[in-house]
PDB file of C-alpha atoms and ligand atoms in Angstrom:
ATOM      1  CA  UNK A 261       5.132  36.964  17.773  1.00  0.00           C
ATOM      2  CA  UNK A 262       4.405  39.543  20.154  1.00  0.00           C
ATOM      3  CA  UNK A 263       1.630  38.669  22.369  1.00  0.00           C
ATOM      4  CA  UNK A 264      -0.089  40.792  24.789  1.00  0.00           C
ATOM      5  CA  UNK A 265      -1.165  39.967  28.493  1.00  0.00           C
ATOM      6  CA  UNK A 266      -4.452  37.673  27.014  1.00  0.00           C
ATOM      7  CA  UNK A 267      -2.287  35.909  24.247  1.00  0.00           C
ATOM      8  CA  UNK A 268      -3.811  37.909  20.940  1.00  0.00           C
ATOM      9  CA  UNK A 269      -1.241  38.044  18.429  1.00  0.00           C
ATOM     10  CA  UNK A 270      -0.446  41.631  18.515  1.00  0.00           C
ATOM     11  CA  UNK A 271       2.846  40.928  16.278  1.00  0.00           C
ATOM     12  CA  UNK A 272       1.344  40.761  13.032  1.00  0.00           C
ATOM     13  CA  UNK A 273      -0.880  43.118  11.183  1.00  0.00           C
ATOM     14  CA  UNK A 274      -4.453  41.613  11.194  1.00  0.00           C
ATOM     15  CA  UNK A 275      -7.508  43.108   8.546  1.00  0.00           C
ATOM     16  CA  UNK A 276      -9.816  43.825  11.079  1.00  0.00           C
ATOM     17  CA  UNK A 277      -7.201  46.277  12.848  1.00  0.00           C
ATOM     18  CA  UNK A 278      -5.924  47.585  10.040  1.00  0.00           C
ATOM     19  CA  UNK A 279      -9.392  48.848   9.050  1.00  0.00           C
ATOM     20  CA  UNK A 280     -10.345  50.209  12.680  1.00  0.00           C
ATOM     21  CA  UNK A 281      -6.645  51.772  12.972  1.00  0.00           C
ATOM     22  CA  UNK A 282      -7.458  53.529   9.301  1.00  0.00           C
ATOM     23  CA  UNK A 283     -11.331  54.470  10.103  1.00  0.00           C
ATOM     24  CA  UNK A 284     -10.246  56.279  12.709  1.00  0.00           C
ATOM     25  CA  UNK A 285     -10.821  53.878  15.710  1.00  0.00           C
ATOM     26  CA  UNK A 286      -8.533  53.048  18.932  1.00  0.00           C
ATOM     27  CA  UNK A 287      -8.273  49.375  18.959  1.00  0.00           C
ATOM     28  CA  UNK A 288      -4.978  48.354  17.126  1.00  0.00           C
ATOM     29  CA  UNK A 289      -1.090  48.102  17.889  1.00  0.00           C
ATOM     30  CA  UNK A 290       2.102  49.030  15.930  1.00  0.00           C
ATOM     31  CA  UNK A 291       2.046  46.342  13.188  1.00  0.00           C
ATOM     32  CA  UNK A 292      -1.008  47.459  12.002  1.00  0.00           C
ATOM     33  CA  UNK A 293      -0.378  50.770  12.229  1.00  0.00           C
ATOM     34  CA  UNK A 294       2.720  49.869  10.410  1.00  0.00           C
ATOM     35  CA  UNK A 295       0.632  48.126   7.554  1.00  0.00           C
ATOM     36  CA  UNK A 296      -2.056  51.112   6.884  1.00  0.00           C
ATOM     37  CA  UNK A 297       0.396  53.710   6.633  1.00  0.00           C
ATOM     38  CA  UNK A 298       2.351  51.943   4.315  1.00  0.00           C
ATOM     39  CA  UNK A 299      -0.898  50.995   2.326  1.00  0.00           C
ATOM     40  CA  UNK A 300      -1.755  54.505   2.718  1.00  0.00           C
ATOM     41  CA  UNK A 301       1.608  55.731   1.196  1.00  0.00           C
ATOM     42  CA  UNK A 302       0.776  53.747  -2.125  1.00  0.00           C
ATOM     43  CA  UNK A 303      -2.921  54.711  -2.096  1.00  0.00           C
ATOM     44  CA  UNK A 304      -3.462  57.586   0.001  1.00  0.00           C
ATOM     45  CA  UNK A 305      -7.269  57.308  -0.949  1.00  0.00           C
ATOM     46  CA  UNK A 306      -7.592  54.788   0.770  1.00  0.00           C
ATOM     47  CA  UNK A 307      -8.994  56.279   4.135  1.00  0.00           C
ATOM     48  CA  UNK A 308     -11.745  57.681   1.891  1.00  0.00           C
ATOM     49  CA  UNK A 309     -12.308  54.568   0.367  1.00  0.00           C
ATOM     50  CA  UNK A 310     -13.080  52.724   3.646  1.00  0.00           C
ATOM     51  CA  UNK A 311     -15.024  54.836   5.401  1.00  0.00           C
ATOM     52  CA  UNK A 312     -16.871  55.165   2.235  1.00  0.00           C
ATOM     53  CA  UNK A 313     -17.902  51.854   2.925  1.00  0.00           C
ATOM     54  CA  UNK A 314     -18.634  52.086   6.591  1.00  0.00           C
ATOM     55  CA  UNK A 315     -21.217  54.571   5.089  1.00  0.00           C
ATOM     56  CA  UNK A 316     -22.772  52.671   2.740  1.00  0.00           C
ATOM     57  CA  UNK A 317     -23.350  49.503   5.039  1.00  0.00           C
ATOM     58  CA  UNK A 318     -25.052  52.514   7.537  1.00  0.00           C
ATOM     59  CA  UNK A 319     -27.064  53.492   4.224  1.00  0.00           C
ATOM     60  CA  UNK A 320     -28.286  50.057   3.596  1.00  0.00           C
ATOM     61  CA  UNK A 321     -29.163  49.257   7.179  1.00  0.00           C
ATOM     62  CA  UNK A 322     -30.596  52.152   7.461  1.00  0.00           C
ATOM     63  CA  UNK A 323     -33.046  51.331   4.447  1.00  0.00           C
ATOM     64  CA  UNK A 324     -33.256  48.108   4.812  1.00  0.00           C
ATOM     65  CA  UNK A 325     -35.037  48.988   8.505  1.00  0.00           C
ATOM     66  CA  UNK A 326     -37.487  52.127   6.890  1.00  0.00           C
ATOM     67  CA  UNK A 327     -38.086  50.986   3.684  1.00  0.00           C
ATOM     68  CA  UNK A 328     -37.932  46.935   4.072  1.00  0.00           C
ATOM     69  CA  UNK A 329     -39.264  46.974   7.266  1.00  0.00           C
ATOM     70  CA  UNK A 330     -36.720  44.513   8.654  1.00  0.00           C
ATOM     71  CA  UNK A 331     -36.268  43.696  11.819  1.00  0.00           C
ATOM     72  CA  UNK A 332     -33.222  40.781  12.112  1.00  0.00           C
ATOM     73  CA  UNK A 333     -29.530  40.966  10.551  1.00  0.00           C
ATOM     74  CA  UNK A 334     -27.082  38.772  11.048  1.00  0.00           C
ATOM     75  CA  UNK A 335     -24.128  40.263  10.132  1.00  0.00           C
ATOM     76  CA  UNK A 336     -21.204  38.351   9.198  1.00  0.00           C
ATOM     77  CA  UNK A 337     -17.041  40.042   9.325  1.00  0.00           C
ATOM     78  CA  UNK A 338     -18.610  42.477  11.409  1.00  0.00           C
ATOM     79  CA  UNK A 339     -15.489  43.933  12.474  1.00  0.00           C
ATOM     80  CA  UNK A 340     -13.723  45.972  15.610  1.00  0.00           C
ATOM     81  CA  UNK A 341     -17.039  47.617  17.556  1.00  0.00           C
ATOM     82  CA  UNK A 342     -17.383  51.118  15.935  1.00  0.00           C
ATOM     83  CA  UNK A 343     -20.756  53.304  16.586  1.00  0.00           C
ATOM     84  CA  UNK A 344     -22.924  53.401  15.027  1.00  0.00           C
ATOM     85  CA  UNK A 345     -22.986  49.779  15.004  1.00  0.00           C
ATOM     86  CA  UNK A 346     -25.615  47.529  13.049  1.00  0.00           C
ATOM     87  CA  UNK A 347     -27.752  47.672  16.277  1.00  0.00           C
ATOM     88  CA  UNK A 348     -27.799  51.051  17.161  1.00  0.00           C
ATOM     89  CA  UNK A 349     -29.026  52.135  13.818  1.00  0.00           C
ATOM     90  CA  UNK A 350     -31.542  49.524  13.196  1.00  0.00           C
ATOM     91  CA  UNK A 351     -32.910  49.730  16.951  1.00  0.00           C
ATOM     92  CA  UNK A 352     -32.971  53.229  15.890  1.00  0.00           C
ATOM     93  CA  UNK A 353     -35.855  52.408  13.673  1.00  0.00           C
ATOM     94  CA  UNK A 354     -37.004  50.281  15.691  1.00  0.00           C
ATOM     95  CA  UNK A 355     -35.870  49.297  19.383  1.00  0.00           C
ATOM     96  CA  UNK A 356     -36.945  45.658  18.883  1.00  0.00           C
ATOM     97  CA  UNK A 357     -34.519  44.737  16.155  1.00  0.00           C
ATOM     98  CA  UNK A 358     -32.140  41.678  16.294  1.00  0.00           C
ATOM     99  CA  UNK A 359     -28.364  41.381  15.391  1.00  0.00           C
ATOM    100  CA  UNK A 360     -26.437  38.624  15.621  1.00  0.00           C
ATOM    101  CA  UNK A 361     -22.657  39.689  15.135  1.00  0.00           C
ATOM    102  CA  UNK A 362     -20.514  37.390  13.305  1.00  0.00           C
ATOM    103  CA  UNK A 363     -16.585  37.190  12.735  1.00  0.00           C
ATOM    104  CA  UNK A 364     -13.219  35.419  13.630  1.00  0.00           C
ATOM    105  CA  UNK A 365     -10.336  37.659  14.768  1.00  0.00           C
ATOM    106  CA  UNK A 366      -9.756  36.907  18.677  1.00  0.00           C
ATOM    107  CA  UNK A 367      -9.668  41.181  19.393  1.00  0.00           C
ATOM    108  CA  UNK A 368     -13.602  41.260  17.801  1.00  0.00           C
ATOM    109  CA  UNK A 369     -14.419  38.471  20.328  1.00  0.00           C
ATOM    110  CA  UNK A 370     -12.124  40.510  22.756  1.00  0.00           C
ATOM    111  CA  UNK A 371     -14.440  43.570  22.729  1.00  0.00           C
ATOM    112  CA  UNK A 372     -17.617  42.004  21.094  1.00  0.00           C
ATOM    113  CA  UNK A 373     -19.377  43.676  24.688  1.00  0.00           C
ATOM    114  CA  UNK A 374     -19.626  46.468  22.238  1.00  0.00           C
ATOM    115  CA  UNK A 375     -21.544  44.920  20.282  1.00  0.00           C
ATOM    116  CA  UNK A 376     -24.296  43.337  22.749  1.00  0.00           C
ATOM    117  CA  UNK A 377     -25.672  47.121  24.177  1.00  0.00           C
ATOM    118  CA  UNK A 378     -28.671  46.451  22.524  1.00  0.00           C
ATOM    119  CA  UNK A 379     -32.330  47.983  23.729  1.00  0.00           C
ATOM    120  CA  UNK A 380     -34.234  46.097  26.559  1.00  0.00           C
ATOM    121  CA  UNK A 381     -37.400  45.196  23.740  1.00  0.00           C
ATOM    122  CA  UNK A 382     -34.561  43.610  21.049  1.00  0.00           C
ATOM    123  CA  UNK A 383     -31.455  41.549  21.544  1.00  0.00           C
ATOM    124  CA  UNK A 384     -28.021  40.949  20.131  1.00  0.00           C
ATOM    125  CA  UNK A 385     -25.689  38.531  19.812  1.00  0.00           C
ATOM    126  CA  UNK A 386     -21.682  37.518  18.806  1.00  0.00           C
ATOM    127  CA  UNK A 387     -21.016  34.113  17.839  1.00  0.00           C
ATOM    128  CA  UNK A 388     -17.268  33.347  16.314  1.00  0.00           C
ATOM    129  CA  UNK A 389     -17.132  31.706  13.881  1.00  0.00           C
ATOM    130  CA  UNK A 390     -15.269  31.327   9.885  1.00  0.00           C
ATOM    131  CA  UNK A 391     -17.761  32.177   6.938  1.00  0.00           C
ATOM    132  CA  UNK A 392     -15.845  29.503   4.970  1.00  0.00           C
ATOM    133  CA  UNK A 393     -18.087  27.291   7.731  1.00  0.00           C
ATOM    134  CA  UNK A 394     -21.488  28.448   7.247  1.00  0.00           C
ATOM    135  CA  UNK A 395     -22.668  25.554   8.575  1.00  0.00           C
ATOM    136  CA  UNK A 396     -21.093  26.647  12.087  1.00  0.00           C
ATOM    137  CA  UNK A 397     -23.335  30.073  11.737  1.00  0.00           C
ATOM    138  CA  UNK A 398     -26.274  28.512  10.719  1.00  0.00           C
ATOM    139  CA  UNK A 399     -26.044  25.853  13.414  1.00  0.00           C
ATOM    140  CA  UNK A 400     -24.794  27.747  16.302  1.00  0.00           C
ATOM    141  CA  UNK A 401     -27.110  28.625  19.713  1.00  0.00           C
ATOM    142  CA  UNK A 402     -26.787  32.300  19.433  1.00  0.00           C
ATOM    143  CA  UNK A 403     -28.411  32.523  15.815  1.00  0.00           C
ATOM    144  CA  UNK A 404     -31.405  30.149  16.600  1.00  0.00           C
ATOM    145  CA  UNK A 405     -31.784  32.229  19.831  1.00  0.00           C
ATOM    146  CA  UNK A 406     -31.543  35.471  18.856  1.00  0.00           C
ATOM    147  CA  UNK A 407     -33.196  34.944  15.141  1.00  0.00           C
ATOM    148  CA  UNK A 408     -36.492  33.333  14.164  1.00  0.00           C
ATOM    149  CA  UNK A 409     -36.358  32.146  10.378  1.00  0.00           C
ATOM    150  CA  UNK A 410     -39.641  32.041   9.938  1.00  0.00           C
ATOM    151  CA  UNK A 411     -39.761  36.098   9.907  1.00  0.00           C
ATOM    152  CA  UNK A 412     -37.134  38.218   6.917  1.00  0.00           C
ATOM    153  CA  UNK A 413     -33.556  38.487   7.588  1.00  0.00           C
ATOM    154  CA  UNK A 414     -31.058  40.538   6.140  1.00  0.00           C
ATOM    155  CA  UNK A 415     -27.583  39.255   5.953  1.00  0.00           C
ATOM    156  CA  UNK A 416     -25.074  41.502   5.236  1.00  0.00           C
ATOM    157  CA  UNK A 417     -21.828  40.722   4.345  1.00  0.00           C
ATOM    158  CA  UNK A 418     -19.779  44.431   4.229  1.00  0.00           C
ATOM    159  CA  UNK A 419     -15.945  44.677   3.290  1.00  0.00           C
ATOM    160  CA  UNK A 420     -14.854  40.818   3.389  1.00  0.00           C
ATOM    161  CA  UNK A 421     -16.006  38.651   0.527  1.00  0.00           C
ATOM    162  CA  UNK A 422     -12.364  40.774  -0.830  1.00  0.00           C
ATOM    163  CA  UNK A 423     -10.307  37.731   1.991  1.00  0.00           C
ATOM    164  CA  UNK A 424     -11.706  34.813   0.485  1.00  0.00           C
ATOM    165  CA  UNK A 425      -9.978  33.065  -2.540  1.00  0.00           C
ATOM    166  CA  UNK A 426     -11.470  31.248  -5.171  1.00  0.00           C
ATOM    167  CA  UNK A 427     -11.047  28.092  -3.489  1.00  0.00           C
ATOM    168  CA  UNK A 428     -13.174  29.215  -0.749  1.00  0.00           C
ATOM    169  CA  UNK A 429     -15.988  30.124  -3.121  1.00  0.00           C
ATOM    170  CA  UNK A 430     -17.736  32.933  -1.889  1.00  0.00           C
ATOM    171  CA  UNK A 431     -20.628  33.342  -3.483  1.00  0.00           C
ATOM    172  CA  UNK A 432     -21.600  29.806  -2.933  1.00  0.00           C
ATOM    173  CA  UNK A 433     -21.353  30.275   1.078  1.00  0.00           C
ATOM    174  CA  UNK A 434     -23.494  33.264   0.725  1.00  0.00           C
ATOM    175  CA  UNK A 435     -25.886  31.211  -0.864  1.00  0.00           C
ATOM    176  CA  UNK A 436     -25.459  28.535   1.479  1.00  0.00           C
ATOM    177  CA  UNK A 437     -25.960  31.848   4.070  1.00  0.00           C
ATOM    178  CA  UNK A 438     -28.866  32.888   2.502  1.00  0.00           C
ATOM    179  CA  UNK A 439     -31.250  29.441   2.118  1.00  0.00           C
ATOM    180  CA  UNK A 440     -32.560  28.532   5.196  1.00  0.00           C
ATOM    181  CA  UNK A 441     -33.704  32.556   4.963  1.00  0.00           C
ATOM    182  CA  UNK A 442     -36.789  33.135   4.323  1.00  0.00           C
ATOM    183  CA  UNK A 443     -38.982  34.655   1.251  1.00  0.00           C
ATOM    184  CA  UNK A 444     -38.249  38.481   1.994  1.00  0.00           C
ATOM    185  CA  UNK A 445     -35.330  38.772   3.115  1.00  0.00           C
ATOM    186  CA  UNK A 446     -31.963  40.327   1.948  1.00  0.00           C
ATOM    187  CA  UNK A 447     -28.394  40.464   0.867  1.00  0.00           C
ATOM    188  CA  UNK A 448     -26.932  43.171   1.741  1.00  0.00           C
ATOM    189  CA  UNK A 449     -22.879  43.332   0.124  1.00  0.00           C
ATOM    190  CA  UNK A 450     -19.902  45.396  -0.466  1.00  0.00           C
ATOM    191  CA  UNK A 451     -17.437  43.847  -2.641  1.00  0.00           C
ATOM    192  CA  UNK A 452     -13.887  45.285  -3.095  1.00  0.00           C
ATOM    193  CA  UNK A 453     -13.091  45.754  -7.157  1.00  0.00           C
ATOM    194  CA  UNK A 454      -9.608  47.136  -8.871  1.00  0.00           C
ATOM    195  CA  UNK A 455     -11.385  48.381 -11.309  1.00  0.00           C
ATOM    196  CA  UNK A 456     -10.977  52.071 -10.974  1.00  0.00           C
ATOM    197  CA  UNK A 457      -7.953  52.594  -9.344  1.00  0.00           C
ATOM    198  CA  UNK A 458      -6.157  49.130 -10.896  1.00  0.00           C
ATOM    199  CA  UNK A 459      -2.461  50.101 -10.437  1.00  0.00           C
ATOM    200  CA  UNK A 460      -2.784  52.088  -6.710  1.00  0.00           C
ATOM    201  CA  UNK A 461      -5.868  49.283  -5.668  1.00  0.00           C
ATOM    202  CA  UNK A 462      -3.495  46.466  -6.536  1.00  0.00           C
ATOM    203  CA  UNK A 463      -0.224  47.941  -4.747  1.00  0.00           C
ATOM    204  CA  UNK A 464      -3.068  48.417  -1.810  1.00  0.00           C
ATOM    205  CA  UNK A 465      -3.944  44.339  -2.414  1.00  0.00           C
ATOM    206  CA  UNK A 466      -0.051  43.360  -2.505  1.00  0.00           C
ATOM    207  CA  UNK A 467       1.336  44.917   0.753  1.00  0.00           C
ATOM    208  CA  UNK A 468      -2.098  43.175   2.671  1.00  0.00           C
ATOM    209  CA  UNK A 469      -0.803  39.739   0.826  1.00  0.00           C
ATOM    210  CA  UNK A 470       2.675  40.816   1.977  1.00  0.00           C
ATOM    211  CA  UNK A 471       1.551  40.259   5.537  1.00  0.00           C
ATOM    212  CA  UNK A 472      -0.279  36.850   4.839  1.00  0.00           C
ATOM    213  CA  UNK A 473      -3.496  38.329   3.656  1.00  0.00           C
ATOM    214  CA  UNK A 474      -3.880  37.896  -0.009  1.00  0.00           C
ATOM    215  CA  UNK A 475      -7.040  39.610  -1.460  1.00  0.00           C
ATOM    216  CA  UNK A 476      -9.549  38.325  -4.269  1.00  0.00           C
ATOM    217  CA  UNK A 477     -10.648  41.804  -6.077  1.00  0.00           C
ATOM    218  CA  UNK A 478     -13.817  41.163  -8.683  1.00  0.00           C
ATOM    219  CA  UNK A 479     -14.543  43.195 -11.937  1.00  0.00           C
ATOM    220  CA  UNK A 480     -18.081  43.855 -12.095  1.00  0.00           C
ATOM    221  CA  UNK A 481     -20.040  41.035 -13.627  1.00  0.00           C
ATOM    222  CA  UNK A 482     -17.947  38.734 -10.567  1.00  0.00           C
ATOM    223  CA  UNK A 483     -19.682  41.119  -8.770  1.00  0.00           C
ATOM    224  CA  UNK A 484     -22.639  40.580  -9.947  1.00  0.00           C
ATOM    225  CA  UNK A 485     -22.641  36.803  -9.320  1.00  0.00           C
ATOM    226  CA  UNK A 486     -23.366  37.011  -5.815  1.00  0.00           C
ATOM    227  CA  UNK A 487     -26.880  38.259  -6.419  1.00  0.00           C
ATOM    228  CA  UNK A 488     -28.486  35.528  -9.146  1.00  0.00           C
ATOM    229  CA  UNK A 489     -32.192  35.252  -8.728  1.00  0.00           C
ATOM    230  CA  UNK A 490     -32.283  38.009  -6.285  1.00  0.00           C
ATOM    231  CA  UNK A 491     -34.152  41.173  -6.912  1.00  0.00           C
ATOM    232  CA  UNK A 492     -31.499  43.720  -7.188  1.00  0.00           C
ATOM    233  CA  UNK A 493     -33.026  46.945  -4.702  1.00  0.00           C
ATOM    234  CA  UNK A 494     -32.423  50.227  -7.197  1.00  0.00           C
ATOM    235  CA  UNK A 495     -29.865  51.265  -8.345  1.00  0.00           C
ATOM    236  CA  UNK A 496     -28.280  47.738  -8.651  1.00  0.00           C
ATOM    237  CA  UNK A 497     -24.615  46.982  -8.750  1.00  0.00           C
ATOM    238  CA  UNK A 498     -22.707  50.319  -8.283  1.00  0.00           C
ATOM    239  CA  UNK A 499     -19.477  51.973  -6.061  1.00  0.00           C
ATOM    240  CA  UNK A 500     -20.701  51.855  -2.534  1.00  0.00           C
ATOM    241  CA  UNK A 501     -20.865  55.809  -2.861  1.00  0.00           C
ATOM    242  CA  UNK A 502     -23.451  55.560  -5.214  1.00  0.00           C
ATOM    243  CA  UNK A 503     -25.568  53.640  -3.211  1.00  0.00           C
ATOM    244  CA  UNK A 504     -28.690  55.944  -2.326  1.00  0.00           C
ATOM    245  CA  UNK A 505     -26.324  58.507  -1.078  1.00  0.00           C
ATOM    246  CA  UNK A 506     -27.336  61.269   1.629  1.00  0.00           C
ATOM    247  CA  UNK A 507     -25.060  64.188   1.555  1.00  0.00           C
ATOM    248  CA  UNK A 508     -24.415  62.788   5.753  1.00  0.00           C
ATOM    249  CA  UNK A 509     -21.678  60.689   3.805  1.00  0.00           C
ATOM    250  CA  UNK A 510     -17.413  60.800   3.269  1.00  0.00           C
ATOM    251  CA  UNK A 511     -15.951  63.577   1.236  1.00  0.00           C
ATOM    252  CA  UNK A 512     -16.380  61.546  -1.998  1.00  0.00           C
ATOM    253  CA  UNK A 513     -15.439  63.790  -4.851  1.00  0.00           C
ATOM    254  CA  UNK A 514     -13.982  61.035  -7.445  1.00  0.00           C
ATOM    255  CA  UNK A 515     -14.825  57.520  -8.448  1.00  0.00           C
ATOM    256  CA  UNK A 516     -11.186  56.753  -8.296  1.00  0.00           C
ATOM    257  CA  UNK A 517     -11.266  56.873  -4.290  1.00  0.00           C
ATOM    258  CA  UNK A 518     -13.043  53.889  -4.404  1.00  0.00           C
ATOM    259  CA  UNK A 519     -12.536  50.332  -4.505  1.00  0.00           C
ATOM    260  CA  UNK A 520     -15.266  49.026  -3.472  1.00  0.00           C
ATOM    261  CA  UNK A 521     -19.242  47.854  -5.151  1.00  0.00           C
ATOM    262  CA  UNK A 522     -22.102  47.954  -2.685  1.00  0.00           C
ATOM    263  CA  UNK A 523     -25.153  46.359  -3.051  1.00  0.00           C
ATOM    264  CA  UNK A 524     -28.362  45.496  -1.846  1.00  0.00           C
ATOM    265  CA  UNK A 525     -30.726  42.754  -3.413  1.00  0.00           C
ATOM    266  CA  UNK A 526     -34.025  40.587  -1.943  1.00  0.00           C
ATOM    267  CA  UNK A 527     -34.558  37.068  -1.895  1.00  0.00           C
ATOM    268  CA  UNK A 528     -38.017  36.764  -3.642  1.00  0.00           C
TER     269      UNK A 528
HETATM  270  C1  LIG B  55     -12.789  45.390   6.148  1.00  0.00           C
HETATM  271  S1  LIG B  55     -13.157  44.406   8.279  1.00  0.00           S
HETATM  272  C2  LIG B  55     -15.070  45.032   8.051  1.00  0.00           C
HETATM  273  C3  LIG B  55     -15.652  45.711   8.956  1.00  0.00           C
HETATM  274  C4  LIG B  55     -17.385  45.446   8.872  1.00  0.00           C
HETATM  275  N1  LIG B  55     -17.818  44.485   8.019  1.00  0.00           N
HETATM  276  C5  LIG B  55     -17.239  46.928   7.936  1.00  0.00           C
HETATM  277  O1  LIG B  55     -17.667  46.756   6.719  1.00  0.00           O
HETATM  278  O2  LIG B  55     -17.006  47.955   8.503  1.00  0.00           O
HETATM  279  C6  LIG B  55     -13.144  42.634   7.632  1.00  0.00           C
HETATM  280  C7  LIG B  55     -13.575  41.853   9.057  1.00  0.00           C
HETATM  281  O3  LIG B  55     -14.191  40.729   8.466  1.00  0.00           O
HETATM  282  C8  LIG B  55     -13.170  39.696   8.808  1.00  0.00           C
HETATM  283  N2  LIG B  55     -13.301  38.016   8.523  1.00  0.00           N
HETATM  284  C9  LIG B  55     -12.022  38.254   8.050  1.00  0.00           C
HETATM  285  N3  LIG B  55     -12.614  37.242   7.284  1.00  0.00           N
HETATM  286  C10 LIG B  55     -12.995  36.347   7.947  1.00  0.00           C
HETATM  287  C11 LIG B  55     -14.093  34.677   8.002  1.00  0.00           C
HETATM  288  N4  LIG B  55     -13.026  34.137   7.372  1.00  0.00           N
HETATM  289  N5  LIG B  55     -14.770  34.816   8.753  1.00  0.00           N
HETATM  290  C12 LIG B  55     -14.879  35.677   9.537  1.00  0.00           C
HETATM  291  N6  LIG B  55     -14.503  36.951   9.961  1.00  0.00           N
HETATM  292  C13 LIG B  55     -13.274  37.522   9.235  1.00  0.00           C
HETATM  293  C14 LIG B  55     -12.131  40.534   9.637  1.00  0.00           C
HETATM  294  O4  LIG B  55     -11.640  39.575  11.027  1.00  0.00           O
HETATM  295  C15 LIG B  55     -12.827  41.910   9.677  1.00  0.00           C
HETATM  296  O5  LIG B  55     -13.357  41.663  11.752  1.00  0.00           O
END
């Protein structure tokens, strides 16, 4: 195992760094680039797909801030800071917006300073936690110090549940994170699917699995399960590039290039 000066394992590819490499970031190592290149050989649309996911996140956050009046965000599976980050979008709409970021990758922790560049009126904080232990997120002092749990909060879970296996019970985890949030809170998710390019996406999933990152891709019906009892924001469960496209996003022309459902819903 290669270790850099901070004791970080850089000899194995990691999902956050593969994603950073493919969407054009700067925080990755040779193992991540080797993995990313192998995946793009299997599915050349992978960069388009990943950028479309990030574009969806940006549009969903803007929608939540502008149209739903949300001023508080809990983002689980944040990834390596990539401008614009959620607080930059939310605070461009309302400078007093507050964001709590959560990830379990030590590199994200190391770079988390990039997530803490809040406006003076707002606030951001970072929690190092594993989503599979939702209590560790909900009980973290940073969460209670940053967010007011009596006012609506948007829970954003973007491009992460495909790393949750059936035994992890991703639907139950998301439900537990939503439970303490008040009425008027929202859930925004992107959910990996192989339904539009089964062969190619299946090969990419095998590349991840071969590097110790098994993937659980979901059908439309399985994606819908996350939203039982919530009010779907139009247009409901759609591929990410079809969720409120604004013409500023990635160069998506084909549904077969996108392996992610995007959804925003309101807690009644
Ligand atoms: C593909 S990235 C998505 C980043 C960002 N949400 C986006 O869509 O642009 C997935 C992130 O989830 C994080 N992650 C994966 N499993 C996790 C877990 N069990 N708990 C917390 N974070 C996790 C990874 O470290 C990585 O940063």
